[in-house]
Coordinates of C-alpha atoms and ligand atoms in Angstrom, one line a residue:
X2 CA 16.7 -17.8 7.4
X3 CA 16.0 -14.2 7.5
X4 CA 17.9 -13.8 11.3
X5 CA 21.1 -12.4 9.7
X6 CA 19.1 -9.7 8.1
X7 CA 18.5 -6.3 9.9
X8 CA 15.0 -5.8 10.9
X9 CA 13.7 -3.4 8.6
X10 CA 10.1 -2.8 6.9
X11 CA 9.6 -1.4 3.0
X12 CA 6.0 -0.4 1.7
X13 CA 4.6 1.7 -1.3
X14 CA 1.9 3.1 -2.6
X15 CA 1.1 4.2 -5.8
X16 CA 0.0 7.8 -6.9
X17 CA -2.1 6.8 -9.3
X18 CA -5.7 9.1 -8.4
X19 CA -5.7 10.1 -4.4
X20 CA -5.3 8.0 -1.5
X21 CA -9.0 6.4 -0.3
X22 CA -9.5 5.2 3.3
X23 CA -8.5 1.8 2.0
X24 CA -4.9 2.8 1.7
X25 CA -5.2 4.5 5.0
X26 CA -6.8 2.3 7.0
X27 CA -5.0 -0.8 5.1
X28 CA -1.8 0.6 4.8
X29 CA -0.8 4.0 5.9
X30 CA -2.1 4.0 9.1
X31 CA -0.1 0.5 10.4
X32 CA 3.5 2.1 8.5
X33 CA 2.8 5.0 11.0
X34 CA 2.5 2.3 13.6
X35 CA 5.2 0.1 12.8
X36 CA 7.6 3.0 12.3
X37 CA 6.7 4.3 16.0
X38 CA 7.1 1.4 17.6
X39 CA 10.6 1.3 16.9
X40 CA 11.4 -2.3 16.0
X41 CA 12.2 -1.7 12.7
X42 CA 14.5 0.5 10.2
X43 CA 11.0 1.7 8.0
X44 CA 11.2 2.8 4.3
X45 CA 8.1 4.1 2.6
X46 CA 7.9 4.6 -1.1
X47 CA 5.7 6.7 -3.5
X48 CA 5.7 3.7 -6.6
X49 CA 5.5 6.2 -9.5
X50 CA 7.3 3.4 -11.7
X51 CA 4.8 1.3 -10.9
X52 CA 2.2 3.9 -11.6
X53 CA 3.1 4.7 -15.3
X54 CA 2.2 0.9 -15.8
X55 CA -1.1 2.2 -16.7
X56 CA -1.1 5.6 -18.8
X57 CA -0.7 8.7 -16.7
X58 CA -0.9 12.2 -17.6
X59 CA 2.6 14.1 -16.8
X60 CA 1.7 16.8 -14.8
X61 CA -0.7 14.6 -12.9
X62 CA 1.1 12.0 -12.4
X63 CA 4.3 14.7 -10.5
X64 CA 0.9 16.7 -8.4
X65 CA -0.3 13.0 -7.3
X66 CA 3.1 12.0 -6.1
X67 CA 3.6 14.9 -4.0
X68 CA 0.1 14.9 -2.5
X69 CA 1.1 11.0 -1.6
X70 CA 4.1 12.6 -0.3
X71 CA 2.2 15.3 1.7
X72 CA -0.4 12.3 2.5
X73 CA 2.7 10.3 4.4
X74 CA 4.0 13.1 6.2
X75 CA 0.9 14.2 7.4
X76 CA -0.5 10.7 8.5
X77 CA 2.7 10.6 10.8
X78 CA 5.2 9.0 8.4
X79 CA 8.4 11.5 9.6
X80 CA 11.1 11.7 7.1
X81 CA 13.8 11.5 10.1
X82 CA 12.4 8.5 11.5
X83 CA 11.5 6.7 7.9
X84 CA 13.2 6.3 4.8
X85 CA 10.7 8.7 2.7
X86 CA 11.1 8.4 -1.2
X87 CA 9.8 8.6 -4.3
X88 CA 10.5 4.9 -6.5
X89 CA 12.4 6.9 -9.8
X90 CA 14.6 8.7 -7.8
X91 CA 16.5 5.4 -6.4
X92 CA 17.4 3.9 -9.6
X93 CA 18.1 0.4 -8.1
X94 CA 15.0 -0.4 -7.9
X95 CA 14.4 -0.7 -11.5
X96 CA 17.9 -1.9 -12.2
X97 CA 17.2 -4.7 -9.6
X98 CA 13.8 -4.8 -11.7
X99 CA 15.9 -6.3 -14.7
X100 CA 17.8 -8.6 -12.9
X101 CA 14.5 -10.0 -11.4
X102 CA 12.6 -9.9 -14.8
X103 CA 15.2 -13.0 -15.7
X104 CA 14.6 -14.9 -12.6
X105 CA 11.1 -14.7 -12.4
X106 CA 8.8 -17.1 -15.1
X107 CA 6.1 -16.2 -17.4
X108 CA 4.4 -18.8 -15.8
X109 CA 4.6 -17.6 -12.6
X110 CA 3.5 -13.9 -13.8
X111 CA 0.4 -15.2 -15.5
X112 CA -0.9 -16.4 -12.6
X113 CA -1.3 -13.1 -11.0
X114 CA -5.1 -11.8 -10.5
X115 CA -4.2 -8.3 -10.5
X116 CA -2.7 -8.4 -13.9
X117 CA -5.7 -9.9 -15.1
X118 CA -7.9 -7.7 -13.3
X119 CA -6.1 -4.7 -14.7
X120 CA -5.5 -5.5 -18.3
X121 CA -8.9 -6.7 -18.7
X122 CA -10.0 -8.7 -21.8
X123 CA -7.9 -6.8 -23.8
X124 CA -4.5 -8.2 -22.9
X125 CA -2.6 -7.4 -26.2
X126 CA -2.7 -3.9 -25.4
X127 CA -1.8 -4.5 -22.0
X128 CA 1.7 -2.6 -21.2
X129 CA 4.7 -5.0 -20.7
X130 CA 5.1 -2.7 -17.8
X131 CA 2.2 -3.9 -16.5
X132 CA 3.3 -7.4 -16.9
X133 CA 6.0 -7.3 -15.1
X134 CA 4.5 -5.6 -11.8
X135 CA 5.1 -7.5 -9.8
X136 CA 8.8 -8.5 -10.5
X137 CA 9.0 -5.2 -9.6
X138 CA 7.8 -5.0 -6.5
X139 CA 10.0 -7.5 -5.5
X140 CA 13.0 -5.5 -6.4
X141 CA 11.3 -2.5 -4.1
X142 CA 11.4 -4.6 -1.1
X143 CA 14.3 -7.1 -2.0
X144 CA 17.2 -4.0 -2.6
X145 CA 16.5 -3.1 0.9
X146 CA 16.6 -6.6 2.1
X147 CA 13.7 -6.0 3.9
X148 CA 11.9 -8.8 5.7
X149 CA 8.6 -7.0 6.8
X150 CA 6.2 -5.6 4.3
X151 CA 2.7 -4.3 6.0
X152 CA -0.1 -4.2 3.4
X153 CA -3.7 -5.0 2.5
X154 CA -4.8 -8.5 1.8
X155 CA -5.3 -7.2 -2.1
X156 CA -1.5 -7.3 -2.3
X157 CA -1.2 -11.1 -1.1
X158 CA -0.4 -12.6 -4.5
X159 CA 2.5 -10.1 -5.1
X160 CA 4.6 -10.9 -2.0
X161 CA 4.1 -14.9 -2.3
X162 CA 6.0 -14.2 -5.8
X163 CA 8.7 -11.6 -4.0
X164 CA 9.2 -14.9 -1.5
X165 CA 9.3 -17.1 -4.7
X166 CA 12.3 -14.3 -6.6
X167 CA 14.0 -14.6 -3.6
X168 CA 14.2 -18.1 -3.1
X169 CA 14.8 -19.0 -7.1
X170 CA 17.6 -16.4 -7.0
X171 CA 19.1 -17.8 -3.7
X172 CA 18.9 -21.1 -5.4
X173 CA 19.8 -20.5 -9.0
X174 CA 23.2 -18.4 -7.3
X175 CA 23.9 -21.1 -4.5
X176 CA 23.8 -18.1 -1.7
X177 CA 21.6 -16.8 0.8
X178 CA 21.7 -13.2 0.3
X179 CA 18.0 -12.2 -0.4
X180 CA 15.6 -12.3 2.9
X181 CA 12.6 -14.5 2.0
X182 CA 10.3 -11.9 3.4
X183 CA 7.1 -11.8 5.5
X184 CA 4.3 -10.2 4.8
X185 CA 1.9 -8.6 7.8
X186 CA -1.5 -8.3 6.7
X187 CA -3.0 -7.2 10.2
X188 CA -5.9 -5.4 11.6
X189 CA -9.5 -4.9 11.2
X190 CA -9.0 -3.2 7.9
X191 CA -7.0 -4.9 5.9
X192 CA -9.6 -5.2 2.9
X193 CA -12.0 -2.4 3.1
X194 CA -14.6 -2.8 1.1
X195 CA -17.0 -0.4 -1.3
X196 CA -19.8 1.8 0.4
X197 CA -21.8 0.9 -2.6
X198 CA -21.1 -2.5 -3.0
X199 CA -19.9 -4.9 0.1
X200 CA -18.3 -7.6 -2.4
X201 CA -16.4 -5.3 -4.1
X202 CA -12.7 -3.7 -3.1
X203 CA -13.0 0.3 -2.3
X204 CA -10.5 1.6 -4.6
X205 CA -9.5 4.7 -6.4
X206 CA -10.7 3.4 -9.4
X207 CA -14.1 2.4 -9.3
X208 CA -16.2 4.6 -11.2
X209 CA -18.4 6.0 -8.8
X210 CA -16.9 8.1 -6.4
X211 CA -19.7 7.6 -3.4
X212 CA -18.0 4.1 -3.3
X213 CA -15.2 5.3 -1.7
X214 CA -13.7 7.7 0.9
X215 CA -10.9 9.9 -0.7
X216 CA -8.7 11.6 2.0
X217 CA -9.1 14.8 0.7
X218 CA -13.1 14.7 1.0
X219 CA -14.5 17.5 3.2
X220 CA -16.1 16.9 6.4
X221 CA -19.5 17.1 4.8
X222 CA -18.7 14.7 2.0
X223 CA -17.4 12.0 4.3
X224 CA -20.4 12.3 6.4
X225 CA -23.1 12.2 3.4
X226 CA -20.9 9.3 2.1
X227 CA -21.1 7.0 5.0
X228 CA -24.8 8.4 5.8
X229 CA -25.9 6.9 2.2
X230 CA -23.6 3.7 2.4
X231 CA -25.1 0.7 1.8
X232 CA -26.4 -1.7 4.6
X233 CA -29.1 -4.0 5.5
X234 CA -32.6 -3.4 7.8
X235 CA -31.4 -5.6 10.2
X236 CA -29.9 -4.2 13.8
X237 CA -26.4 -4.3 14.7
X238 CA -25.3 -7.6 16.6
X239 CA -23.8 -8.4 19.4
X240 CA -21.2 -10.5 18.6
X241 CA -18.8 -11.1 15.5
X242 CA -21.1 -14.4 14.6
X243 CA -23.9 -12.6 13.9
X244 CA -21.9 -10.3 10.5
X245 CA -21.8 -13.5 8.6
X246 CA -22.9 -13.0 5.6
X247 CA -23.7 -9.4 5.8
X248 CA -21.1 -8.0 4.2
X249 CA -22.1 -3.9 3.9
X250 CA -22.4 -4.3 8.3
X251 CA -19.4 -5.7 8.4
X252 CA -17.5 -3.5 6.4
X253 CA -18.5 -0.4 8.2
X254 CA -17.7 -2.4 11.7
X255 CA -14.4 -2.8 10.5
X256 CA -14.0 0.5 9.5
X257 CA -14.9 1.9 13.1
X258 CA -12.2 -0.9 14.9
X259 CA -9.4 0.3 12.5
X260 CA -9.9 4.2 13.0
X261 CA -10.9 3.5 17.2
X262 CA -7.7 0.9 17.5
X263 CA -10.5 -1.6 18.7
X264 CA -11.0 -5.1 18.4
X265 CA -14.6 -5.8 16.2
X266 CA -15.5 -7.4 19.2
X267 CA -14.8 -4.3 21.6
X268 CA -16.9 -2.4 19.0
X269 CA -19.8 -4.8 19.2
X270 CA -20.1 -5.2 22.5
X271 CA -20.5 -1.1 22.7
X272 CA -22.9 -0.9 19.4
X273 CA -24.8 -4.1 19.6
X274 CA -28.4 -3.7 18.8
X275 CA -28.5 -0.5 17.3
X276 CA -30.0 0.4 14.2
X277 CA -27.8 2.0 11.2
X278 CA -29.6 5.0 11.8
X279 CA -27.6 6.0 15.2
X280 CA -24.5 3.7 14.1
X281 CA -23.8 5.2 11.1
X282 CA -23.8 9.1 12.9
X283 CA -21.2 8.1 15.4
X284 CA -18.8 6.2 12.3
X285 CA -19.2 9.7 10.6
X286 CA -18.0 11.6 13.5
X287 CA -14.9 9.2 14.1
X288 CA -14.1 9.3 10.5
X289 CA -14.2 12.9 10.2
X290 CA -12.3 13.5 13.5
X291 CA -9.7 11.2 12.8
X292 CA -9.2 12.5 8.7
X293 CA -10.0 16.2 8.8
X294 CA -6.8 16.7 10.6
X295 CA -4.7 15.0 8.1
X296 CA -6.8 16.5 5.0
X297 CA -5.6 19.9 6.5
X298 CA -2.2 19.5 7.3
X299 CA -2.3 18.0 3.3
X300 CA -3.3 20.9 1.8
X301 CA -1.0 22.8 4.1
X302 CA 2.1 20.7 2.7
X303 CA 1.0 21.2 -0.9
X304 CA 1.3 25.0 -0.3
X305 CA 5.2 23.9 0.0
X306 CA 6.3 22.0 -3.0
X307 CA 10.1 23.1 -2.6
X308 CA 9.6 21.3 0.7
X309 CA 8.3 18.3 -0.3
X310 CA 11.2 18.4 -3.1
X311 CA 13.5 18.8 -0.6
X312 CA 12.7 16.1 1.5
X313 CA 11.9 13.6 -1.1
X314 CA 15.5 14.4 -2.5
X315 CA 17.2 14.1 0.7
X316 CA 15.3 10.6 1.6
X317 CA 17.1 9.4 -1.8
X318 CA 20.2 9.9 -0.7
X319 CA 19.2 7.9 2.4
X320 CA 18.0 5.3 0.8
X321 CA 21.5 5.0 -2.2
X322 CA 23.2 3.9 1.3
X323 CA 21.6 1.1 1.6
X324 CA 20.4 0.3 -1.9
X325 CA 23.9 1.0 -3.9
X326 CA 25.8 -1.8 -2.0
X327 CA 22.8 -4.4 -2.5
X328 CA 22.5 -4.1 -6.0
X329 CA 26.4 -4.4 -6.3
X330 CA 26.6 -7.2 -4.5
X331 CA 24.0 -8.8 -6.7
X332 CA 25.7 -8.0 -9.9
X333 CA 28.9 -9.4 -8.4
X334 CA 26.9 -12.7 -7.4
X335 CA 25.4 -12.8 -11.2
X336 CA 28.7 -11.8 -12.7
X337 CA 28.8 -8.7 -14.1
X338 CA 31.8 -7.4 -14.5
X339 CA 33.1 -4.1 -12.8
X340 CA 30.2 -4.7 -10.4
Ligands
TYM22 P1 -1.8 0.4 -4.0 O1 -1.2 1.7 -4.3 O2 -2.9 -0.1 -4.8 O3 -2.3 0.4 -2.5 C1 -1.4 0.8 -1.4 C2 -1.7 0.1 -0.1 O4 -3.1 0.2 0.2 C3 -3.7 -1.1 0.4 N1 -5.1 -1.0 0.0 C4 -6.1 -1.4 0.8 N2 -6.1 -2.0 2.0 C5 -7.3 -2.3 2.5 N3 -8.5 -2.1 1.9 C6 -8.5 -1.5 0.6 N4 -9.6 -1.3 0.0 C7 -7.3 -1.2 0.0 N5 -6.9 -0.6 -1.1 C8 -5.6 -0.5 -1.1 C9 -2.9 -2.0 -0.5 O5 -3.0 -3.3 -0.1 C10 -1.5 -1.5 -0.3 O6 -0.9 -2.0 0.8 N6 1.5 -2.9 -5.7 C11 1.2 -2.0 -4.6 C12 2.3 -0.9 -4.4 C13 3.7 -1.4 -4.2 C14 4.2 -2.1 -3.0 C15 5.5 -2.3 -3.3 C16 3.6 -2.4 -1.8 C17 4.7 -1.3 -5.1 N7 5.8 -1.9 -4.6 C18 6.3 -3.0 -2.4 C19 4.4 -3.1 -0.9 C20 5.8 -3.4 -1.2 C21 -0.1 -1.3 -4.9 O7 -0.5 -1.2 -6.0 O8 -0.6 -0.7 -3.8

């Protein structure tokens, strides 16, 4: 089904707060992967639509998006070799949005756990935005026709329902013109979880900040971070059996694979039998060699707005190219006229 479509990956993030090691390790890092190995046409997106779903302030909202920007670029994301954008400033996606809004069903958008994570038990004050998410994120990844979209497991839900817009749209219209796409959820890190709290997600909104890593902690802060992470008496085991059911090891295992491009297995085999005490030294010194040199070359880029205008603007114009004839084609298949 998806063999007549060009080979290309889409992915966003939101600036909403700063990017944790969740979204590196779950995300970032693997589009810097897939975009170097070459397979693929990649696009990467700042979701500052999707952002506003939730209140944001202004002149927050435009620093956050250009630190994600900054945060991209300096992970390895380059704007020559990757699409680079910012969601608003490639209008199809929202007008695609509209078109998806019909073809998607209340029923199916009630069903999504994130939506009632978010709005909580108050759901009449919930945005409409907010709602409607996901149908969305479809449009992100369907006006590019893309048919790979790396992220973490947390984002599951959401691409089941792109697969089901695209196939209810190829059905409703009689055509196969929208890629029924796949998501790759890959890795040791695909759901990194709280320092505090093993069962719970690390993310840039929980409360308490030594829950999470941000990518603009210093050094010292990562280390003291992981050093007072939470974990059991027990050694380290040998094998991947023996993490069952220990949730806070496991994490930080997974942690170390992702950031030494190991298997947990590899990582056991070297670690096995240690106590916390000497493991969680050596996770410190990975983390901070592997994220102080992007923290820097972050707050390096943020000297530079214009720059990180300039590149956001040109990566726009990119993008129109292959977005402006998708989104025609869809209004021709729907039957608008002057499409
Ligand atoms: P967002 O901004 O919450 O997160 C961005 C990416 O980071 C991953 N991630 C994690 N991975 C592992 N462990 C964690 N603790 C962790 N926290 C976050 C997310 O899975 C995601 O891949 N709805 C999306 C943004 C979006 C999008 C899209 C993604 C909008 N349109 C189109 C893909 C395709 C979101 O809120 O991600």
């Amino acid at each position: 089904m998806t063999a007549k479509f060009t080979p290309r990956v889409f992915s966003g993030i939101q600036p909403s707060g700063g990017l944790t090691l969740g979204n590196y390790l779950g995300a970032m890092k693997r589009f810097v992967q897939m975009q170097d190995a070459g397979s693929h046409e990649t696009v990467y997106c700042m979701v500052d639509l999707h952002a506003i779903t939730v209140w944001q302030d202004p002149a927050t909202l435009a620093r956050a998006t250009r630190e994600l920007c900054a945060g991209f670029i300096a992970s390895g994301i380059d704007p020559e070799k990757s699409i680079l954008i910012n969601q608003s400033q490639v209008p199809e996606h929202a007008q695609l949005a509209w078109v998806f809004n019909c073809v998607a069903r209340m029923g199916w958008l009630n069903r999504m756990t994130q939506f009632k994570d978010k709005a909580g038990k108050n759901r009449e004050n919930a945005s409409v935005g907010l709602f409607a998410y996901p149908a969305l994120m479809a449009a992100d990844i369907l006006i590019y026709h893309a048919t790979h979209v790396p992220v973490g497991e947390d984002q599951k839900q959401h691409l089941e329902l792109t697969r089901d817009i695209a196939a209810k749209f190829n059905n409703d219209f009689g055509v196969d013109f929208f890629p029924i796409t796949e998501p790759v959820i890959e890795g040791a890190a695909t759901r990194v979880m709280s320092l505090r709290d093993g069962s719970k997600k690390m993310s840039k909104s929980d409360p308490s900040d030594q829950s999470r890593i941000n990518m603009t902690d210093s050094t010292d802060m990562i280390a003291q971070k992981i050093r007072k992470a939470r974990t059991d008496p027990d050694a380290l085991p040998s094998e991947a059996k023996g993490l069952e059911g220990r949730a806070e090891a496991s994490n930080l295992i997974n942690i170390y694979a992702a950031f030494a491009d190991m298997s947990v297995d590899a990582v056991l085999a070297e670690v096995g039998g240690k106590q916390f005490s000497e493991f969680k030294p050596m996770l410190a010194d990975l983390a901070v060699a592997k994220l102080s040199p992007i923290s820097t070359e972050m707050a390096r880029l943020m000297e530079q707005p214009d720059e990180i205008d300039a590149i956001l603007a040109r990566g726009a114009v990119r993008a129109r190219e292959i977005t402006a004839p998708i989104l025609k084609q869809t209004y021709e298949i729907v039957g608008m006229v002057g499409a």
